[in-house]
Coordinates of C-alpha atoms and ligand atoms in Angstrom, one line a residue:
X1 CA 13.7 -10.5 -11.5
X2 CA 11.9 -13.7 -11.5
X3 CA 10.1 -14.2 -8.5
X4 CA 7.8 -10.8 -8.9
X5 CA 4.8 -11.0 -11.9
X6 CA 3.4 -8.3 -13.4
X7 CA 0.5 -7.1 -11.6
X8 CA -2.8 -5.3 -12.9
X9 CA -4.5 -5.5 -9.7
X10 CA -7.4 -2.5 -9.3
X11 CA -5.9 -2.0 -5.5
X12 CA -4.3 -2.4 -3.6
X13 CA -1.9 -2.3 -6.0
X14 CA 1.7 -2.3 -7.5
X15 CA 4.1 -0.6 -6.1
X16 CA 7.1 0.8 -6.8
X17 CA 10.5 -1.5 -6.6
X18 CA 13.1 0.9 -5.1
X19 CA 9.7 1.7 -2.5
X20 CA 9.6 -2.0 -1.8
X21 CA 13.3 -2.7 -1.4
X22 CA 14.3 0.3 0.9
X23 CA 11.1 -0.7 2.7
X24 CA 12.5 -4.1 3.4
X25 CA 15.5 -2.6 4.9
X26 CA 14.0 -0.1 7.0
X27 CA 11.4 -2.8 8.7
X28 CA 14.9 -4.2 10.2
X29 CA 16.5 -0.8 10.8
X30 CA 15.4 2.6 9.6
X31 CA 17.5 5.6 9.2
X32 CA 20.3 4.0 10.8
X33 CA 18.6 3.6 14.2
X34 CA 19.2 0.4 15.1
X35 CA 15.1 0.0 15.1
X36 CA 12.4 -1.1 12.8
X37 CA 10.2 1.4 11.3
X38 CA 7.4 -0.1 12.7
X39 CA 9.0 -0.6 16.2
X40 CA 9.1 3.4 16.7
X41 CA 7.1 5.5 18.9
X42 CA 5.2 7.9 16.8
X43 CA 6.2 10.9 19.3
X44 CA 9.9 10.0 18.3
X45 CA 12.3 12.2 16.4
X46 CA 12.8 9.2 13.8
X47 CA 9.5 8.7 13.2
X48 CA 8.9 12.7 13.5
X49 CA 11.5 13.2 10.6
X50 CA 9.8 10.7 8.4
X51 CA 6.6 12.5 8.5
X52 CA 8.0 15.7 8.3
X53 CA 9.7 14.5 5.2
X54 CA 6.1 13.0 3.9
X55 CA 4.4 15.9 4.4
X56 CA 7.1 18.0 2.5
X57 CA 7.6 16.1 -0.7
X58 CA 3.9 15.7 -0.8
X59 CA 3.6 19.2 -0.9
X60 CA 6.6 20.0 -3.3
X61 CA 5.0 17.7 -6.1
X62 CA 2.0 19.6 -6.2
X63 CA 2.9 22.7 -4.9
X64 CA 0.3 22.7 -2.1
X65 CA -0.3 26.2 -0.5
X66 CA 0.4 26.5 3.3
X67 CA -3.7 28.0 4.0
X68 CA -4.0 23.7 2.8
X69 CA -3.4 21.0 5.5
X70 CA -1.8 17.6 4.9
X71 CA -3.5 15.1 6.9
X72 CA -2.7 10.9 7.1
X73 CA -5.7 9.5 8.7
X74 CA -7.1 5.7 8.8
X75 CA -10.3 4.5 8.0
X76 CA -9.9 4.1 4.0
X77 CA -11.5 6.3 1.8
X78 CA -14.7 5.0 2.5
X79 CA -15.1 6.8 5.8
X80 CA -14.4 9.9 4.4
X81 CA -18.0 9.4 2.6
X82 CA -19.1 9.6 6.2
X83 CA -16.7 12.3 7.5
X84 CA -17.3 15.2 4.8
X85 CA -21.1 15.3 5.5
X86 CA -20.7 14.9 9.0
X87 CA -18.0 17.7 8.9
X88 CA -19.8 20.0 6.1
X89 CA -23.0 19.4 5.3
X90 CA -25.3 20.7 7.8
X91 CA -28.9 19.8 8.3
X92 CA -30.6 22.5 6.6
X93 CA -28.2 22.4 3.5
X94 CA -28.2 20.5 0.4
X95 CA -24.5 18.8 -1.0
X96 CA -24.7 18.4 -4.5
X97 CA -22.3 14.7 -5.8
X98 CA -21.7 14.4 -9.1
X99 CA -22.7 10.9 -9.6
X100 CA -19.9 8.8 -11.9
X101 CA -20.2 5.3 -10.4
X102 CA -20.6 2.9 -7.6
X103 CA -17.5 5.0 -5.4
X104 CA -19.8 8.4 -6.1
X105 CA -22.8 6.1 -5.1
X106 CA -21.7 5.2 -1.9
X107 CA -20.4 8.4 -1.0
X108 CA -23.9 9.9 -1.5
X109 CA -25.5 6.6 0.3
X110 CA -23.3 8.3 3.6
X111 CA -24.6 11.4 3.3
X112 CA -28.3 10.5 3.1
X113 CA -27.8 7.6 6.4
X114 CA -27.0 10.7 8.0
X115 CA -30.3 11.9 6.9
X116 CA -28.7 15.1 4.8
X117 CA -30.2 16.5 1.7
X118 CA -28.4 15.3 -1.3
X119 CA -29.1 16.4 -4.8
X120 CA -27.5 14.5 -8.4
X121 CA -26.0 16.9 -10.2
X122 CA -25.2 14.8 -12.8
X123 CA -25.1 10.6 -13.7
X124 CA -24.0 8.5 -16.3
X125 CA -26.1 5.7 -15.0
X126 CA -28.3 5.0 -17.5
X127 CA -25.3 3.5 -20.0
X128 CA -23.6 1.8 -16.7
X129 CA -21.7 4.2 -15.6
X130 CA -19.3 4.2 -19.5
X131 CA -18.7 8.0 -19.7
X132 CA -18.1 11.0 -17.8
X133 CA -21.1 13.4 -18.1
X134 CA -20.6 16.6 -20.8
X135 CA -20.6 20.1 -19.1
X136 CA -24.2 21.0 -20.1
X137 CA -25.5 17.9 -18.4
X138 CA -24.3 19.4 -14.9
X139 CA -26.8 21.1 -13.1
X140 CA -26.4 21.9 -9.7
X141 CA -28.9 23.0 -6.6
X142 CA -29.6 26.7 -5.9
X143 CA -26.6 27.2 -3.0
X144 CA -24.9 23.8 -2.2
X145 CA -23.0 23.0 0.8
X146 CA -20.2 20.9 -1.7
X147 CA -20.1 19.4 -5.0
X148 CA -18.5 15.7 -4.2
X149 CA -17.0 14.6 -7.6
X150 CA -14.9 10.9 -7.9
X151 CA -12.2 11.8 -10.6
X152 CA -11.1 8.1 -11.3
X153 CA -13.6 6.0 -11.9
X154 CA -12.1 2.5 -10.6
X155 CA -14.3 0.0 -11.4
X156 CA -15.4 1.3 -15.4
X157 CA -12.4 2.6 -16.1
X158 CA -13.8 6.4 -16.7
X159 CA -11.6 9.6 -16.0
X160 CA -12.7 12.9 -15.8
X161 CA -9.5 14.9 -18.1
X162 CA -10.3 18.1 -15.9
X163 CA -12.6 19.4 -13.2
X164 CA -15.8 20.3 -13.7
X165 CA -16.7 24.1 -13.2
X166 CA -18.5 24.8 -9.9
X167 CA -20.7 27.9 -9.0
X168 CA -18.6 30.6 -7.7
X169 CA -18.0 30.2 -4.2
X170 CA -18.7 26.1 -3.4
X171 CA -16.3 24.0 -2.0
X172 CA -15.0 20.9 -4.9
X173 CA -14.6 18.2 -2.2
X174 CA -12.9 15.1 -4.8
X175 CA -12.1 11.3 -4.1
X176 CA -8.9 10.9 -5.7
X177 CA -8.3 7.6 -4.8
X178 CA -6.9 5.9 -7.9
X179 CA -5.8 8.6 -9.8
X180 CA -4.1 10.9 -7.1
X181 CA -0.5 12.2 -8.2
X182 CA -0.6 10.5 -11.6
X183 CA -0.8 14.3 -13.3
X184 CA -0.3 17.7 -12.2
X185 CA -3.3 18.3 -9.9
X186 CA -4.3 22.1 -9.5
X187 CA -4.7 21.7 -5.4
X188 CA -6.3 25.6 -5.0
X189 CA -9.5 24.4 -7.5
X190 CA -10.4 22.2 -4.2
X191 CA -11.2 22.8 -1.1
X192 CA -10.8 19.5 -0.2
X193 CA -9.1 15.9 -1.6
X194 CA -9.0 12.2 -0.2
X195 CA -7.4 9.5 -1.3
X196 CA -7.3 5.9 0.0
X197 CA -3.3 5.3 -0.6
X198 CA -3.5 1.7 -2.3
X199 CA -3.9 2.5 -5.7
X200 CA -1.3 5.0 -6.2
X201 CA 0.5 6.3 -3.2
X202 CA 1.5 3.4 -0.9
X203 CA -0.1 0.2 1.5
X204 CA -3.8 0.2 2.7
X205 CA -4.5 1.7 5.7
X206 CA -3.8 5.2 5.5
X207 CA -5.5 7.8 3.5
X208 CA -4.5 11.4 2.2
X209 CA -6.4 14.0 3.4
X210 CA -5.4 17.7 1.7
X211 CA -7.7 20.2 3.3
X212 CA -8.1 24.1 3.1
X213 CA -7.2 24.9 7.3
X214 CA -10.9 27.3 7.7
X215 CA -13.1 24.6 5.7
X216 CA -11.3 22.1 8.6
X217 CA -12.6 24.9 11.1
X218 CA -16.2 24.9 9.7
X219 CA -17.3 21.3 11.1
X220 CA -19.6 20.8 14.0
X221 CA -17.3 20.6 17.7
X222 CA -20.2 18.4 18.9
X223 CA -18.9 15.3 16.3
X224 CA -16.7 12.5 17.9
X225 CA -13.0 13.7 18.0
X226 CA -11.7 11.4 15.8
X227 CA -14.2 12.5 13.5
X228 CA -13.3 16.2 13.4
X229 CA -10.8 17.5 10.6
X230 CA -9.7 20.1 13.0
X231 CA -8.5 17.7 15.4
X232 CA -5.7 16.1 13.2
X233 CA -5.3 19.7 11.4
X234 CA -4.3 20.8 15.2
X235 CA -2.4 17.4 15.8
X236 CA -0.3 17.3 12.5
X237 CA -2.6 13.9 11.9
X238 CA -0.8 12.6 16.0
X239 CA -3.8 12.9 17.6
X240 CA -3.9 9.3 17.9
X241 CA -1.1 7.2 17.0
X242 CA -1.1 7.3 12.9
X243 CA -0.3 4.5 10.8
X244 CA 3.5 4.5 11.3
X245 CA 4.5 2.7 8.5
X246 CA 1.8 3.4 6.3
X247 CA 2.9 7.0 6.4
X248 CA 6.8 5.8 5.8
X249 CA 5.7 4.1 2.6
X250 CA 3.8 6.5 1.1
X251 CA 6.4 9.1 1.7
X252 CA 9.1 7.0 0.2
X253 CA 6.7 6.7 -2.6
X254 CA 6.6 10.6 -3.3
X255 CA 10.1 10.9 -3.0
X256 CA 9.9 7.8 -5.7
X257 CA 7.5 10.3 -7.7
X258 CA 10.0 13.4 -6.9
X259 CA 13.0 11.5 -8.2
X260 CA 10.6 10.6 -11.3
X261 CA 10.7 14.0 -12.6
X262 CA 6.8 15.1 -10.6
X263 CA 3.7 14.8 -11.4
X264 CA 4.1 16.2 -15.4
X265 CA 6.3 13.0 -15.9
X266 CA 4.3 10.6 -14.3
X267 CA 1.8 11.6 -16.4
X268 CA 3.5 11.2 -19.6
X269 CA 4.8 7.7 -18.7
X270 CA 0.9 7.0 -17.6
X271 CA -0.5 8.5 -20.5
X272 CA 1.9 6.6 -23.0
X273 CA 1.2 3.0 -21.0
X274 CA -2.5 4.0 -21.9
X275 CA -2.0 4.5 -25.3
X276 CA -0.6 1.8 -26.1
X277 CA -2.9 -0.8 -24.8
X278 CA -6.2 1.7 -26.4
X279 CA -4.5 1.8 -29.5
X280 CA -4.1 -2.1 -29.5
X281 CA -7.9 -2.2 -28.5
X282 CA -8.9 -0.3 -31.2
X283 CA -7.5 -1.7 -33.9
X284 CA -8.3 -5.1 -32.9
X285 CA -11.6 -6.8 -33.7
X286 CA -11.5 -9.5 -31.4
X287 CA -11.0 -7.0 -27.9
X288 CA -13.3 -4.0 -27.7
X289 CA -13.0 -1.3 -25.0
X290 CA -16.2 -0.5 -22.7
X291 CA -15.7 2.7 -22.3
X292 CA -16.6 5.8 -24.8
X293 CA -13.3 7.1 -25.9
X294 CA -13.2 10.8 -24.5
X295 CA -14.0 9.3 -21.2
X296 CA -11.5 6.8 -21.1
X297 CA -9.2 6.4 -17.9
X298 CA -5.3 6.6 -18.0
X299 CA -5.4 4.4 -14.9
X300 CA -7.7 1.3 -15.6
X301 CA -8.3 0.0 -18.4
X302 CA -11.8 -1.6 -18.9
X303 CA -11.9 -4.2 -22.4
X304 CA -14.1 -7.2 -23.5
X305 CA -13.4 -10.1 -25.5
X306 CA -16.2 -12.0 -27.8
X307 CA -17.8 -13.9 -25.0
X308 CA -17.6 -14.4 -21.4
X309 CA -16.2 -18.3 -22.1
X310 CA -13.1 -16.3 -24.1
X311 CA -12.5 -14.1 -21.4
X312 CA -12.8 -16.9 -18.7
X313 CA -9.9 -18.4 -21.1
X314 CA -8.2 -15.0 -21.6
X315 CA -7.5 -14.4 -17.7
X316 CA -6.2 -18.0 -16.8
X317 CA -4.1 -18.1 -19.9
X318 CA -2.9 -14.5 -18.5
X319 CA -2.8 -15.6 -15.3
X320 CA -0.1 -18.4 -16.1
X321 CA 1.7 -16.0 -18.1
X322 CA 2.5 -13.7 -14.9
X323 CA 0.0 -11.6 -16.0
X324 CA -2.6 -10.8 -12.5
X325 CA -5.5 -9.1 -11.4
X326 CA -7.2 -8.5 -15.0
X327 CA -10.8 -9.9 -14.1
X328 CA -12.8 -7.4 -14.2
X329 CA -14.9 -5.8 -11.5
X330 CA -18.5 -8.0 -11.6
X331 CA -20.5 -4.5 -12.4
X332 CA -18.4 -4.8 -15.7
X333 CA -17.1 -7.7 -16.3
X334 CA -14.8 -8.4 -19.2
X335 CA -11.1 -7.3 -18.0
X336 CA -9.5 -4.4 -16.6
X337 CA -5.9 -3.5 -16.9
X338 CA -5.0 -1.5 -13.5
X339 CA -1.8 0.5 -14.8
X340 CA -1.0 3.0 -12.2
X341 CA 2.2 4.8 -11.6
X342 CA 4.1 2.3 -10.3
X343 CA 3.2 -0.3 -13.4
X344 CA 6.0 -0.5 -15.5
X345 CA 6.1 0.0 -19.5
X346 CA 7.4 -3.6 -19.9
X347 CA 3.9 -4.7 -17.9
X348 CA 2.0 -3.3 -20.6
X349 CA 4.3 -4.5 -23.3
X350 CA 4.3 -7.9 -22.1
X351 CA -0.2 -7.8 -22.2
X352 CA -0.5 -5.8 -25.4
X353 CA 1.9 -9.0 -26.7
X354 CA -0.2 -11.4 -24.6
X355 CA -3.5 -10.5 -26.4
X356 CA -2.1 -10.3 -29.6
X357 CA -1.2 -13.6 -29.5
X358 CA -4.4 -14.5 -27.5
X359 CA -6.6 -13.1 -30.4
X360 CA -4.4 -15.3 -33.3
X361 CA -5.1 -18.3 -31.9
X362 CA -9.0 -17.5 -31.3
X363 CA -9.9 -15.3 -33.6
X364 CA -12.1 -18.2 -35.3
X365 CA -14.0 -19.1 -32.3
X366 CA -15.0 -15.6 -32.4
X367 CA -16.3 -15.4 -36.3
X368 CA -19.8 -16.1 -35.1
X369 CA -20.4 -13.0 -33.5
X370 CA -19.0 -10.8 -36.5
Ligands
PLP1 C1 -10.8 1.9 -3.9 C2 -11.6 3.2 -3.9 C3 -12.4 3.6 -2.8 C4 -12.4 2.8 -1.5 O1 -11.3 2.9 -0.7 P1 -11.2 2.2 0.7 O2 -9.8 2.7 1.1 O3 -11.2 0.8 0.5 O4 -12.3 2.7 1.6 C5 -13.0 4.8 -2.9 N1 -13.0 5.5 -4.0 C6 -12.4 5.1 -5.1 C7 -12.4 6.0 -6.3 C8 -11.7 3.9 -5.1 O5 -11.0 3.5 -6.2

């Protein structure tokens, strides 16, 4: 295909081709209706089939138990940093966050504008964010309300490879945003998982909410409706109308995962892109990666190259090549490889043969700094 590039854009972000194609066909006419997805009533028995069939795959590819609901609500990820305090962190509590980066730092930012008690359980601030903290560096309040954990960390490019223990008893509550249903994810270690759907799962503009039913029941009736887990626990996420087609995309993008093989083979194919642009990093002397190696994220991929004038050059020479979205985020800087599910093999290929060929020609503008 010519007239698609290969795209390493943090989010939103590639997305699968079948998704993409299928999707074009069903904006005209879905399911043989004779309308456009996005032209259905969401109280209809097309649109009702579509999230039926969401909600099932989603819970076939990680085997979600029925005492969880499966929720689409709007808002992005970022208002779930408002809506899990609000929901289940009362006054007279203390939510412990487990503080990995700028997405950990603005969930706990929410949490204390709602004037709640918030205690660090753990950072990796102090080298900029460029590891996940060890076990013995976790230490967590007396009785929290929640740990809040971010298990991708977009923006450095950490990952956490599995979840931290909590004290018996508290509720994990994770941001999953750019990592969600790119490996097996045990759903019972959490009592609760969002995930803003452009990274992984589908379009901005919808987020996956996977909640245990009684934590849902826990949160104050006094918040604004829309607000209240319960009320789209009750609704099957129709309180209000959902985002339609939104929800259509990211369940074609589950079934994309489903045909796949699951979540074990996603995480192969991700776990093999990954390797082969570290092991190019590594053995190169030119490109260096930012992040300590146990830490390192399957998802995006944070390097550097000798200066910032050689990266400028790197990205518009990559650029031209069909080669987007590698700046890096500002925090960073340097570059950042974004290779979720839906990036192919053949987009890695094509930048692990891009910087090879980038570092020939400039390796000796680089000998000063070695
Ligand atoms: C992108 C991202 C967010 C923000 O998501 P929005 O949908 O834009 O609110 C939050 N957390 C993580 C880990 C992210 O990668």
């Amino acid at each position: 295909m010519t007239d698609r590039i290969f795209n390493f854009s943090a989010g939103p972000a590639v997305l699968p081709e079948p998704v993409l194609r299928k999707a074009q066909e069903a904006i005209w006419n879905v399911a043989g209706s004779g309308i456009g997805i996005m032209e259905h009533s969401h109280r209809g028995k097309v649109f009702d089939k579509i999230l039926v069939e969401a909600e099932a795959s989603c819970r076939a590819l990680a085997d979600i138990p029925d005492d969880y609901a499966v929720l689409f609500l709007q808002g992005g990820a970022s208002l779930q940093f408002s809506m899990v305090p609000m929901n289940f962190l009362p006054p007279d509590r203390t939510a412990d966050y487990l503080n990995t980066g700028v997405w950990s730092q603005k969930a706990i930012k929410e949490a204390k504008l709602l004037g709640r008690t918030v205690h660090v359980a753990c950072s990796s601030e102090a080298t900029n964010f460029d590891r996940i903290p060890k076990p013995d560096e976790i230490a967590y309040s007396s009785a929290p309300a929640y740990a809040h954990l971010t298990t991708n960390n977009t923006i450095y490019g950490t990952q956490w490879k599995t979840e931290p223990a909590v004290p018996a008893g508290v509720a994990l509550i994770a941001d999953t945003s750019s990592d969600m249903y790119s490996r097996p994810i045990d759903v019972r270690k959490y009592a609760m998982i969002y995930a803003g759907a452009q990274k992984n799962l589908g379009p901005s503009g919808t987020v996956l909410v996977i909640i245990r039913k009684d934590l849902a029941e826990t949160g104050p009736k006094t918040l604004p409706t829309m607000l209240q887990y319960r009320t789209f626990v009750a609704e099957r996420s129709l309180y209000n109308t959902p985002p339609t087609l939104g929800i259509y995309l990211v369940g074609e993008v589950f079934k994309w995962i489903q045909s796949q093989g699951g979540l074990a083979a996603m995480a192969e194919h991700n776990a093999s892109k990954a390797k082969a642009l570290y092991d190019y990093i590594d053995a190169s002397d030119f490109f260096r990666g930012t992040v300590q190696p146990d830490s390192r994220s399957l998802m995006n991929v944070c390097f550097r190259a000798p200066t910032e004038e050689l990266e400028a050059k790197f990205i518009t020479e990559a650029t031209k090549r069909g080669l987007d979205g590698l700046k890096g985020h500002r925090s960073v800087g340097g570059m950042r490889a974004s290779i979720y599910n839906a990036c192919p093999r053949a987009a890695v290929e094509a930048l692990v043969a891009f910087m090879k060929e980038f570092e020939l020609a400039n390796r000796s503008a680089s000998a000063a700094r070695v």
